[in-house]
């Protein structure tokens, strides 16, 4: 049973079922000049428009990329100018932003990291202190992939633009789109990243949505596809999966949200009844899709493997950073190391059921108790 949906999700059946038709009608190269190429190009443009419409971003542009990681790199490297003096980034960003800005810091740019609150959201007071008129670029994620914290992007944009109206603001929306309401017109950011495989589309496809005023420099050069910003023949199948996944998720947002919220509430209530010692690191204003939770006295890796033997798959923090010890984000939340070492990330999708959550609780209870008993015997 899969409870690691913040790392990836199962592709929606509708997308799989429609693939044969997409392949029959649109396998052509969208840059080809004959009629079928043109038809494929028209289909591509329709999908681009529909994604923007679903995110209330009709005044924005959209560039398809090979992942959200690439879109995040494009947002940073594509807008970087020698005259940008200072870059502000939250310390809670995904490695695709965090490691990118560490690289540009090495290249001599001034990068400052904004602290997190205990609940994993960006510390607005720290942001206000660091937001000066010489900040040229900001990147702050919408929903944190480790703990589900939702950042108040509108407030951040208002503060930033009141200090420097020309500052470029990027937001990584990978864990937000299709899970909470995303209205780009209201958010008023300059750039927004999305990914298909977190919302039941294919792996290896994402997009950067951006304000028409932004002049993006390419980071991949070649045949000039995607308006000369991202060369390479467009991945029409992947793009179809992104378009359809966004459409399904946005149009079923409230139903899925209620379902997942119900799963989370059920999980916490039942877990409390087991008497196991645990600590939840996700606060009140967070996405119900992601939970960061410590099982006190257990090492996360061992518990994860024990659960895996019970056919339960959970994460121990972001899959992209799971090979590294410690956890930058939980540390920034001020969580003690003993709790970080016993922390698992449990993340739901629309496909999880109450029965599965029941089995999850049973398995956690069994594995934690077996684990603690073994340790007791050992000492
Ligand atoms: N940003 C966030 C918040 C994520 O959770 C992830 C994936 O874990 C990414 C970016 C990278 O997405 P992709 O796998 O499409 O490169």
mmCIF file of C-alpha atoms and ligand atoms in Angstrom:
data_model
loop_
_atom_site.group_PDB
_atom_site.id
_atom_site.type_symbol
_atom_site.label_atom_id
_atom_site.label_comp_id
_atom_site.label_asym_id
_atom_site.label_seq_id
_atom_site.Cartn_x
_atom_site.Cartn_y
_atom_site.Cartn_z
ATOM 1 C CA UNK A 1 0.000 0.000 0.000
ATOM 2 C CA UNK A 2 1.396 3.270 -1.119
ATOM 3 C CA UNK A 3 1.653 6.187 1.321
ATOM 4 C CA UNK A 4 4.549 8.041 -0.325
ATOM 5 C CA UNK A 5 2.506 10.133 -2.729
ATOM 6 C CA UNK A 6 4.579 13.267 -2.171
ATOM 7 C CA UNK A 7 7.429 11.450 -3.942
ATOM 8 C CA UNK A 8 5.300 10.324 -6.879
ATOM 9 C CA UNK A 9 1.812 9.057 -7.696
ATOM 10 C CA UNK A 10 0.187 6.318 -9.723
ATOM 11 C CA UNK A 11 -0.832 7.507 -13.185
ATOM 12 C CA UNK A 12 -4.567 8.151 -13.520
ATOM 13 C CA UNK A 13 -6.388 5.347 -15.369
ATOM 14 C CA UNK A 14 -8.110 7.845 -17.686
ATOM 15 C CA UNK A 15 -4.710 9.046 -18.918
ATOM 16 C CA UNK A 16 -3.524 5.493 -19.580
ATOM 17 C CA UNK A 17 -6.776 4.630 -21.369
ATOM 18 C CA UNK A 18 -6.564 7.709 -23.630
ATOM 19 C CA UNK A 19 -2.931 7.144 -24.624
ATOM 20 C CA UNK A 20 -3.712 4.876 -27.575
ATOM 21 C CA UNK A 21 -5.902 7.589 -29.104
ATOM 22 C CA UNK A 22 -3.275 10.260 -28.420
ATOM 23 C CA UNK A 23 -0.643 8.063 -30.056
ATOM 24 C CA UNK A 24 -2.830 7.399 -33.101
ATOM 25 C CA UNK A 25 -3.714 11.053 -33.620
ATOM 26 C CA UNK A 26 -0.770 13.030 -32.277
ATOM 27 C CA UNK A 27 2.469 11.054 -32.536
ATOM 28 C CA UNK A 28 3.766 13.605 -35.065
ATOM 29 C CA UNK A 29 6.466 16.163 -34.418
ATOM 30 C CA UNK A 30 4.704 19.425 -33.493
ATOM 31 C CA UNK A 31 7.360 21.348 -35.458
ATOM 32 C CA UNK A 32 6.722 19.418 -38.710
ATOM 33 C CA UNK A 33 5.258 21.573 -41.467
ATOM 34 C CA UNK A 34 2.782 19.062 -42.973
ATOM 35 C CA UNK A 35 -0.856 18.998 -41.857
ATOM 36 C CA UNK A 36 -0.488 16.283 -39.173
ATOM 37 C CA UNK A 37 2.445 18.143 -37.589
ATOM 38 C CA UNK A 38 0.354 21.274 -37.560
ATOM 39 C CA UNK A 39 -2.581 19.398 -35.996
ATOM 40 C CA UNK A 40 -0.265 18.155 -33.259
ATOM 41 C CA UNK A 41 1.013 21.695 -32.696
ATOM 42 C CA UNK A 42 -2.574 22.966 -32.394
ATOM 43 C CA UNK A 43 -3.288 20.206 -29.846
ATOM 44 C CA UNK A 44 -0.160 21.190 -27.905
ATOM 45 C CA UNK A 45 -1.261 24.829 -27.817
ATOM 46 C CA UNK A 46 -4.759 23.852 -26.693
ATOM 47 C CA UNK A 47 -3.250 21.873 -23.788
ATOM 48 C CA UNK A 48 -1.003 24.798 -22.847
ATOM 49 C CA UNK A 49 -4.001 27.147 -22.816
ATOM 50 C CA UNK A 50 -6.176 24.748 -20.825
ATOM 51 C CA UNK A 51 -3.560 24.279 -18.107
ATOM 52 C CA UNK A 52 -3.302 28.060 -17.758
ATOM 53 C CA UNK A 53 -7.090 28.359 -17.651
ATOM 54 C CA UNK A 54 -7.360 25.732 -14.909
ATOM 55 C CA UNK A 55 -4.917 27.705 -12.765
ATOM 56 C CA UNK A 56 -6.573 31.033 -13.511
ATOM 57 C CA UNK A 57 -3.406 32.114 -15.285
ATOM 58 C CA UNK A 58 -4.746 33.134 -18.679
ATOM 59 C CA UNK A 59 -2.480 36.197 -18.804
ATOM 60 C CA UNK A 60 0.616 34.081 -18.226
ATOM 61 C CA UNK A 61 2.931 32.119 -20.552
ATOM 62 C CA UNK A 62 3.820 28.454 -20.043
ATOM 63 C CA UNK A 63 6.947 26.562 -21.091
ATOM 64 C CA UNK A 64 6.904 22.761 -20.931
ATOM 65 C CA UNK A 65 9.999 21.217 -19.363
ATOM 66 C CA UNK A 66 11.426 17.755 -18.676
ATOM 67 C CA UNK A 67 10.636 18.004 -14.931
ATOM 68 C CA UNK A 68 9.820 20.476 -12.201
ATOM 69 C CA UNK A 69 13.520 20.343 -11.315
ATOM 70 C CA UNK A 70 14.279 21.723 -14.771
ATOM 71 C CA UNK A 71 11.519 24.352 -14.435
ATOM 72 C CA UNK A 72 13.013 25.482 -11.110
ATOM 73 C CA UNK A 73 16.485 25.678 -12.675
ATOM 74 C CA UNK A 74 15.005 27.675 -15.576
ATOM 75 C CA UNK A 75 13.323 30.063 -13.133
ATOM 76 C CA UNK A 76 16.648 30.793 -11.427
ATOM 77 C CA UNK A 77 19.212 30.626 -14.253
ATOM 78 C CA UNK A 78 16.759 32.016 -16.812
ATOM 79 C CA UNK A 79 16.275 35.273 -14.909
ATOM 80 C CA UNK A 80 19.730 35.639 -13.359
ATOM 81 C CA UNK A 81 21.451 38.834 -14.367
ATOM 82 C CA UNK A 82 24.808 40.190 -13.296
ATOM 83 C CA UNK A 83 23.057 43.210 -11.794
ATOM 84 C CA UNK A 84 20.920 41.102 -9.435
ATOM 85 C CA UNK A 85 22.454 41.967 -6.091
ATOM 86 C CA UNK A 86 20.602 39.772 -3.691
ATOM 87 C CA UNK A 87 18.494 36.596 -3.900
ATOM 88 C CA UNK A 88 16.101 35.495 -1.135
ATOM 89 C CA UNK A 89 15.117 31.862 -0.808
ATOM 90 C CA UNK A 90 13.377 29.992 1.977
ATOM 91 C CA UNK A 91 15.555 27.422 3.741
ATOM 92 C CA UNK A 92 12.681 24.957 3.254
ATOM 93 C CA UNK A 93 12.937 24.771 -0.538
ATOM 94 C CA UNK A 94 13.167 21.503 -2.450
ATOM 95 C CA UNK A 95 16.755 20.597 -3.509
ATOM 96 C CA UNK A 96 15.942 21.678 -7.083
ATOM 97 C CA UNK A 97 15.875 25.271 -5.789
ATOM 98 C CA UNK A 98 18.104 24.966 -2.721
ATOM 99 C CA UNK A 99 21.036 23.319 -4.525
ATOM 100 C CA UNK A 100 20.581 25.624 -7.528
ATOM 101 C CA UNK A 101 20.926 28.760 -5.421
ATOM 102 C CA UNK A 102 23.866 27.192 -3.526
ATOM 103 C CA UNK A 103 25.535 26.844 -6.933
ATOM 104 C CA UNK A 104 24.896 30.483 -7.859
ATOM 105 C CA UNK A 105 26.148 31.510 -4.421
ATOM 106 C CA UNK A 106 29.396 29.736 -5.343
ATOM 107 C CA UNK A 107 29.406 31.804 -8.531
ATOM 108 C CA UNK A 108 29.460 34.985 -6.427
ATOM 109 C CA UNK A 109 25.789 35.975 -6.074
ATOM 110 C CA UNK A 110 24.535 37.042 -2.667
ATOM 111 C CA UNK A 111 21.987 34.474 -1.491
ATOM 112 C CA UNK A 112 20.140 34.722 1.809
ATOM 113 C CA UNK A 113 17.943 32.035 3.331
ATOM 114 C CA UNK A 114 14.687 32.801 5.131
ATOM 115 C CA UNK A 115 13.988 30.945 8.363
ATOM 116 C CA UNK A 116 11.026 28.643 8.989
ATOM 117 C CA UNK A 117 8.449 28.648 11.793
ATOM 118 C CA UNK A 118 7.926 25.513 13.918
ATOM 119 C CA UNK A 119 5.120 24.423 11.608
ATOM 120 C CA UNK A 120 7.424 24.523 8.548
ATOM 121 C CA UNK A 121 6.008 27.709 7.006
ATOM 122 C CA UNK A 122 8.212 30.656 6.075
ATOM 123 C CA UNK A 123 8.917 33.049 8.950
ATOM 124 C CA UNK A 124 7.330 36.276 7.696
ATOM 125 C CA UNK A 125 9.215 38.454 10.218
ATOM 126 C CA UNK A 126 12.539 37.071 9.039
ATOM 127 C CA UNK A 127 11.403 37.637 5.452
ATOM 128 C CA UNK A 128 10.518 41.271 6.244
ATOM 129 C CA UNK A 129 13.958 41.794 7.817
ATOM 130 C CA UNK A 130 15.803 40.364 4.821
ATOM 131 C CA UNK A 131 13.611 41.910 2.109
ATOM 132 C CA UNK A 132 15.482 45.035 1.065
ATOM 133 C CA UNK A 133 15.218 47.162 -2.070
ATOM 134 C CA UNK A 134 18.284 45.453 -3.608
ATOM 135 C CA UNK A 135 16.645 41.983 -3.635
ATOM 136 C CA UNK A 136 16.238 41.031 -7.318
ATOM 137 C CA UNK A 137 14.909 37.471 -7.114
ATOM 138 C CA UNK A 138 12.853 35.534 -4.556
ATOM 139 C CA UNK A 139 11.912 31.852 -4.546
ATOM 140 C CA UNK A 140 9.458 30.512 -1.979
ATOM 141 C CA UNK A 141 7.491 27.295 -2.329
ATOM 142 C CA UNK A 142 3.693 27.190 -2.070
ATOM 143 C CA UNK A 143 3.381 23.878 -0.154
ATOM 144 C CA UNK A 144 6.363 22.232 1.516
ATOM 145 C CA UNK A 145 7.097 18.702 0.305
ATOM 146 C CA UNK A 146 8.385 17.613 3.742
ATOM 147 C CA UNK A 147 5.646 18.733 6.111
ATOM 148 C CA UNK A 148 2.794 20.071 3.966
ATOM 149 C CA UNK A 149 3.081 23.631 5.355
ATOM 150 C CA UNK A 150 1.226 26.150 3.199
ATOM 151 C CA UNK A 151 2.955 29.498 2.721
ATOM 152 C CA UNK A 152 0.962 32.692 2.431
ATOM 153 C CA UNK A 153 2.267 33.605 -1.012
ATOM 154 C CA UNK A 154 -0.073 36.605 -1.497
ATOM 155 C CA UNK A 155 1.253 38.208 1.688
ATOM 156 C CA UNK A 156 4.870 37.514 0.714
ATOM 157 C CA UNK A 157 4.313 39.026 -2.749
ATOM 158 C CA UNK A 158 2.641 42.122 -1.263
ATOM 159 C CA UNK A 159 5.494 42.712 1.172
ATOM 160 C CA UNK A 160 8.159 42.124 -1.478
ATOM 161 C CA UNK A 161 6.584 44.336 -4.161
ATOM 162 C CA UNK A 162 5.936 47.144 -1.679
ATOM 163 C CA UNK A 163 9.701 47.256 -1.065
ATOM 164 C CA UNK A 164 10.897 46.627 -4.634
ATOM 165 C CA UNK A 165 8.178 46.571 -7.283
ATOM 166 C CA UNK A 166 10.652 45.154 -9.824
ATOM 167 C CA UNK A 167 11.639 42.102 -7.764
ATOM 168 C CA UNK A 168 11.007 38.799 -9.594
ATOM 169 C CA UNK A 169 9.115 36.285 -7.458
ATOM 170 C CA UNK A 170 9.144 32.573 -8.172
ATOM 171 C CA UNK A 171 7.000 30.008 -6.407
ATOM 172 C CA UNK A 172 7.416 26.224 -6.551
ATOM 173 C CA UNK A 173 3.845 24.959 -6.735
ATOM 174 C CA UNK A 174 4.608 21.263 -7.243
ATOM 175 C CA UNK A 175 2.873 20.084 -4.056
ATOM 176 C CA UNK A 176 0.081 22.663 -4.320
ATOM 177 C CA UNK A 177 -1.441 22.282 -7.794
ATOM 178 C CA UNK A 178 -4.440 19.966 -7.784
ATOM 179 C CA UNK A 179 -4.317 19.652 -3.990
ATOM 180 C CA UNK A 180 -5.169 23.136 -2.751
ATOM 181 C CA UNK A 181 -6.779 25.981 -4.649
ATOM 182 C CA UNK A 182 -4.221 27.621 -6.968
ATOM 183 C CA UNK A 183 -5.233 30.907 -8.566
ATOM 184 C CA UNK A 184 -2.228 32.540 -10.191
ATOM 185 C CA UNK A 185 -4.028 35.808 -10.807
ATOM 186 C CA UNK A 186 -4.551 36.152 -7.060
ATOM 187 C CA UNK A 187 -1.107 34.873 -6.071
ATOM 188 C CA UNK A 188 0.438 37.480 -8.366
ATOM 189 C CA UNK A 189 3.816 35.715 -8.557
ATOM 190 C CA UNK A 190 6.031 36.165 -11.627
ATOM 191 C CA UNK A 191 6.872 32.485 -12.084
ATOM 192 C CA UNK A 192 5.246 29.244 -10.889
ATOM 193 C CA UNK A 193 6.512 25.652 -11.251
ATOM 194 C CA UNK A 194 4.309 22.586 -11.719
ATOM 195 C CA UNK A 195 4.987 18.860 -12.147
ATOM 196 C CA UNK A 196 2.859 16.047 -13.630
ATOM 197 C CA UNK A 197 3.895 13.037 -11.581
ATOM 198 C CA UNK A 198 2.764 14.410 -8.204
ATOM 199 C CA UNK A 199 -0.817 14.563 -9.468
ATOM 200 C CA UNK A 200 -1.157 11.250 -11.320
ATOM 201 C CA UNK A 201 0.557 12.286 -14.562
ATOM 202 C CA UNK A 202 3.841 10.943 -15.982
ATOM 203 C CA UNK A 203 7.279 11.326 -14.487
ATOM 204 C CA UNK A 204 9.632 13.507 -16.502
ATOM 205 C CA UNK A 205 7.335 16.389 -17.375
ATOM 206 C CA UNK A 206 6.778 19.751 -15.743
ATOM 207 C CA UNK A 207 6.241 23.363 -16.691
ATOM 208 C CA UNK A 208 7.244 26.865 -15.780
ATOM 209 C CA UNK A 209 4.397 29.364 -15.869
ATOM 210 C CA UNK A 210 5.539 32.968 -16.036
ATOM 211 C CA UNK A 211 4.437 36.526 -16.323
ATOM 212 C CA UNK A 212 4.648 37.866 -19.910
ATOM 213 C CA UNK A 213 6.882 40.708 -18.696
ATOM 214 C CA UNK A 214 9.623 38.240 -17.700
ATOM 215 C CA UNK A 215 12.309 37.758 -20.353
ATOM 216 C CA UNK A 216 13.518 34.209 -19.761
ATOM 217 C CA UNK A 217 16.951 33.163 -21.037
ATOM 218 C CA UNK A 218 17.123 29.532 -22.184
ATOM 219 C CA UNK A 219 19.140 27.006 -20.234
ATOM 220 C CA UNK A 220 18.841 24.396 -23.005
ATOM 221 C CA UNK A 221 19.793 25.425 -26.557
ATOM 222 C CA UNK A 222 18.879 23.662 -29.785
ATOM 223 C CA UNK A 223 16.090 23.787 -32.353
ATOM 224 C CA UNK A 224 14.236 26.675 -30.735
ATOM 225 C CA UNK A 225 11.101 24.842 -29.589
ATOM 226 C CA UNK A 226 8.953 26.339 -26.817
ATOM 227 C CA UNK A 227 9.358 29.853 -28.087
ATOM 228 C CA UNK A 228 13.157 29.529 -28.159
ATOM 229 C CA UNK A 229 13.236 29.068 -24.393
ATOM 230 C CA UNK A 230 13.400 25.261 -24.082
ATOM 231 C CA UNK A 231 14.727 23.432 -27.102
ATOM 232 C CA UNK A 232 14.003 19.755 -27.689
ATOM 233 C CA UNK A 233 11.019 18.095 -29.393
ATOM 234 C CA UNK A 234 8.049 18.470 -27.079
ATOM 235 C CA UNK A 235 7.097 15.324 -25.134
ATOM 236 C CA UNK A 236 3.503 15.286 -26.394
ATOM 237 C CA UNK A 237 2.518 12.171 -24.377
ATOM 238 C CA UNK A 238 4.001 13.569 -21.175
ATOM 239 C CA UNK A 239 2.446 16.957 -21.813
ATOM 240 C CA UNK A 240 -0.904 15.263 -22.406
ATOM 241 C CA UNK A 241 -0.536 13.560 -19.016
ATOM 242 C CA UNK A 242 0.233 16.909 -17.360
ATOM 243 C CA UNK A 243 -2.706 18.635 -19.043
ATOM 244 C CA UNK A 244 -5.143 15.840 -18.198
ATOM 245 C CA UNK A 245 -3.808 15.401 -14.648
ATOM 246 C CA UNK A 246 -4.241 19.130 -13.962
ATOM 247 C CA UNK A 247 -7.720 19.075 -15.475
ATOM 248 C CA UNK A 248 -8.861 16.057 -13.432
ATOM 249 C CA UNK A 249 -7.251 17.315 -10.208
ATOM 250 C CA UNK A 250 -8.540 20.884 -10.443
ATOM 251 C CA UNK A 251 -12.057 19.796 -11.341
ATOM 252 C CA UNK A 252 -12.208 17.319 -8.448
ATOM 253 C CA UNK A 253 -10.220 19.425 -5.996
ATOM 254 C CA UNK A 254 -12.780 19.719 -3.210
ATOM 255 C CA UNK A 255 -13.937 16.086 -3.363
ATOM 256 C CA UNK A 256 -10.358 14.797 -3.225
ATOM 257 C CA UNK A 257 -9.380 17.320 -0.542
ATOM 258 C CA UNK A 258 -12.286 16.239 1.674
ATOM 259 C CA UNK A 259 -11.470 12.577 1.104
ATOM 260 C CA UNK A 260 -7.784 13.034 1.987
ATOM 261 C CA UNK A 261 -8.608 15.246 4.990
ATOM 262 C CA UNK A 262 -10.882 12.465 6.214
ATOM 263 C CA UNK A 263 -8.048 9.926 5.804
ATOM 264 C CA UNK A 264 -5.660 12.161 7.748
ATOM 265 C CA UNK A 265 -8.123 12.781 10.591
ATOM 266 C CA UNK A 266 -8.932 9.080 10.783
ATOM 267 C CA UNK A 267 -5.209 8.263 10.837
ATOM 268 C CA UNK A 268 -4.445 10.642 13.714
ATOM 269 C CA UNK A 269 -7.487 9.617 15.743
ATOM 270 C CA UNK A 270 -6.703 5.900 15.396
ATOM 271 C CA UNK A 271 -3.002 6.419 16.021
ATOM 272 C CA UNK A 272 -3.793 8.190 19.291
ATOM 273 C CA UNK A 273 -5.841 5.154 20.353
ATOM 274 C CA UNK A 274 -2.858 2.803 19.899
ATOM 275 C CA UNK A 275 -0.947 4.487 22.745
ATOM 276 C CA UNK A 276 2.206 4.747 20.606
ATOM 277 C CA UNK A 277 4.398 7.820 21.283
ATOM 278 C CA UNK A 278 4.441 10.026 18.226
ATOM 279 C CA UNK A 279 4.879 13.663 17.351
ATOM 280 C CA UNK A 280 3.285 15.339 14.354
ATOM 281 C CA UNK A 281 5.397 18.085 12.781
ATOM 282 C CA UNK A 282 2.758 19.421 10.422
ATOM 283 C CA UNK A 283 0.916 22.476 11.756
ATOM 284 C CA UNK A 284 -2.650 23.743 11.430
ATOM 285 C CA UNK A 285 -2.265 25.526 8.116
ATOM 286 C CA UNK A 286 -1.026 22.599 6.090
ATOM 287 C CA UNK A 287 -2.010 20.375 3.227
ATOM 288 C CA UNK A 288 -3.714 17.166 4.425
ATOM 289 C CA UNK A 289 -1.827 15.307 1.676
ATOM 290 C CA UNK A 290 1.534 15.362 3.532
ATOM 291 C CA UNK A 291 2.362 14.512 7.143
ATOM 292 C CA UNK A 292 5.703 14.611 8.862
ATOM 293 C CA UNK A 293 5.608 12.421 11.939
ATOM 294 C CA UNK A 294 8.170 11.090 14.450
ATOM 295 C CA UNK A 295 7.723 7.715 16.130
ATOM 296 C CA UNK A 296 9.667 8.367 19.283
ATOM 297 C CA UNK A 297 12.420 5.886 20.078
ATOM 298 C CA UNK A 298 12.481 4.304 16.591
ATOM 299 C CA UNK A 299 15.026 4.886 13.856
ATOM 300 C CA UNK A 300 13.154 6.009 10.746
ATOM 301 C CA UNK A 301 15.105 3.843 8.292
ATOM 302 C CA UNK A 302 14.541 0.672 10.327
ATOM 303 C CA UNK A 303 10.847 1.440 10.796
ATOM 304 C CA UNK A 304 10.504 2.198 7.093
ATOM 305 C CA UNK A 305 12.005 -1.205 6.250
ATOM 306 C CA UNK A 306 9.814 -3.018 8.786
ATOM 307 C CA UNK A 307 6.753 -1.345 7.270
ATOM 308 C CA UNK A 308 7.951 -2.246 3.804
ATOM 309 C CA UNK A 309 7.969 -5.917 4.903
ATOM 310 C CA UNK A 310 4.276 -5.405 5.764
ATOM 311 C CA UNK A 311 3.701 -4.052 2.219
ATOM 312 C CA UNK A 312 3.414 -0.450 3.474
ATOM 313 C CA UNK A 313 5.477 2.131 1.626
ATOM 314 C CA UNK A 314 6.200 5.472 3.312
ATOM 315 C CA UNK A 315 8.956 8.063 2.959
ATOM 316 C CA UNK A 316 11.631 9.174 5.372
ATOM 317 C CA UNK A 317 11.637 12.737 4.171
ATOM 318 C CA UNK A 318 11.919 13.849 0.583
ATOM 319 C CA UNK A 319 12.983 11.011 -1.730
ATOM 320 C CA UNK A 320 15.429 13.405 -3.391
ATOM 321 C CA UNK A 321 17.257 13.949 -0.104
ATOM 322 C CA UNK A 322 16.655 10.582 1.558
ATOM 323 C CA UNK A 323 20.252 9.483 1.017
ATOM 324 C CA UNK A 324 21.551 12.333 3.147
ATOM 325 C CA UNK A 325 21.577 12.139 6.921
ATOM 326 C CA UNK A 326 19.696 14.745 8.931
ATOM 327 C CA UNK A 327 17.055 16.871 7.317
ATOM 328 C CA UNK A 328 17.623 20.531 6.466
ATOM 329 C CA UNK A 329 13.936 21.379 6.623
ATOM 330 C CA UNK A 330 13.027 19.631 9.877
ATOM 331 C CA UNK A 331 16.177 21.109 11.447
ATOM 332 C CA UNK A 332 15.044 24.576 10.321
ATOM 333 C CA UNK A 333 11.685 23.908 12.014
ATOM 334 C CA UNK A 334 13.653 23.530 15.250
ATOM 335 C CA UNK A 335 12.889 19.829 15.653
ATOM 336 C CA UNK A 336 15.392 17.986 17.901
ATOM 337 C CA UNK A 337 17.717 15.507 16.167
ATOM 338 C CA UNK A 338 16.241 12.522 18.058
ATOM 339 C CA UNK A 339 12.840 13.333 16.526
ATOM 340 C CA UNK A 340 14.323 13.956 13.090
ATOM 341 C CA UNK A 341 15.976 10.534 13.204
ATOM 342 C CA UNK A 342 12.623 8.926 13.971
ATOM 343 C CA UNK A 343 10.681 10.922 11.398
ATOM 344 C CA UNK A 344 8.646 9.445 8.570
ATOM 345 C CA UNK A 345 6.782 11.254 5.821
ATOM 346 C CA UNK A 346 3.343 9.793 5.193
ATOM 347 C CA UNK A 347 1.625 11.220 2.150
ATOM 348 C CA UNK A 348 -1.809 10.380 0.798
ATOM 349 C CA UNK A 349 -3.467 10.455 -2.594
ATOM 350 C CA UNK A 350 -7.049 10.259 -3.823
ATOM 351 C CA UNK A 351 -6.492 6.530 -4.370
ATOM 352 C CA UNK A 352 -5.913 5.725 -0.667
ATOM 353 C CA UNK A 353 -8.901 4.343 1.227
ATOM 354 C CA UNK A 354 -10.065 4.289 4.863
ATOM 355 C CA UNK A 355 -9.452 0.510 4.880
ATOM 356 C CA UNK A 356 -5.856 1.094 3.793
ATOM 357 C CA UNK A 357 -5.405 3.638 6.567
ATOM 358 C CA UNK A 358 -6.745 1.036 9.009
ATOM 359 C CA UNK A 359 -4.082 -1.408 7.819
ATOM 360 C CA UNK A 360 -1.446 1.353 8.004
ATOM 361 C CA UNK A 361 -2.309 1.957 11.675
ATOM 362 C CA UNK A 362 -2.234 -1.779 12.461
ATOM 363 C CA UNK A 363 1.148 -2.148 10.764
ATOM 364 C CA UNK A 364 2.661 0.918 12.433
ATOM 365 C CA UNK A 365 1.433 -0.275 15.802
ATOM 366 C CA UNK A 366 2.895 -3.772 15.251
ATOM 367 C CA UNK A 367 6.240 -2.531 13.841
ATOM 368 C CA UNK A 368 6.786 0.169 16.482
ATOM 369 C CA UNK A 369 5.952 -2.205 19.353
ATOM 370 C CA UNK A 370 8.153 -5.014 17.926
ATOM 371 C CA UNK A 371 10.972 -2.515 17.401
ATOM 372 C CA UNK A 372 10.787 -1.089 20.925
ATOM 373 C CA UNK A 373 10.555 -4.582 22.434
ATOM 374 C CA UNK A 374 13.703 -5.677 20.570
ATOM 375 C CA UNK A 375 15.603 -2.624 21.806
ATOM 376 C CA UNK A 376 14.435 -3.268 25.369
ATOM 377 C CA UNK A 377 15.643 -6.880 25.196
ATOM 378 C CA UNK A 378 18.948 -5.757 23.762
ATOM 379 C CA UNK A 379 19.737 -3.485 26.702
HETATM 380 N N1 LIG B 1 9.561 20.805 -6.028
HETATM 381 C C1 LIG B 1 8.919 20.124 -5.077
HETATM 382 C C2 LIG B 1 8.231 20.885 -3.976
HETATM 383 C C3 LIG B 1 8.888 18.727 -5.087
HETATM 384 O O1 LIG B 1 8.237 18.055 -4.132
HETATM 385 C C4 LIG B 1 9.556 18.051 -6.133
HETATM 386 C C5 LIG B 1 9.630 16.578 -6.151
HETATM 387 O O2 LIG B 1 9.843 15.917 -5.149
HETATM 388 C C6 LIG B 1 10.190 18.807 -7.130
HETATM 389 C C7 LIG B 1 10.177 20.177 -7.045
HETATM 390 C C8 LIG B 1 10.886 18.150 -8.277
HETATM 391 O O3 LIG B 1 9.942 17.593 -9.156
HETATM 392 P P1 LIG B 1 10.385 16.680 -10.381
HETATM 393 O O4 LIG B 1 10.484 15.301 -9.839
HETATM 394 O O5 LIG B 1 9.291 16.830 -11.399
HETATM 395 O O6 LIG B 1 11.686 17.193 -10.880
#
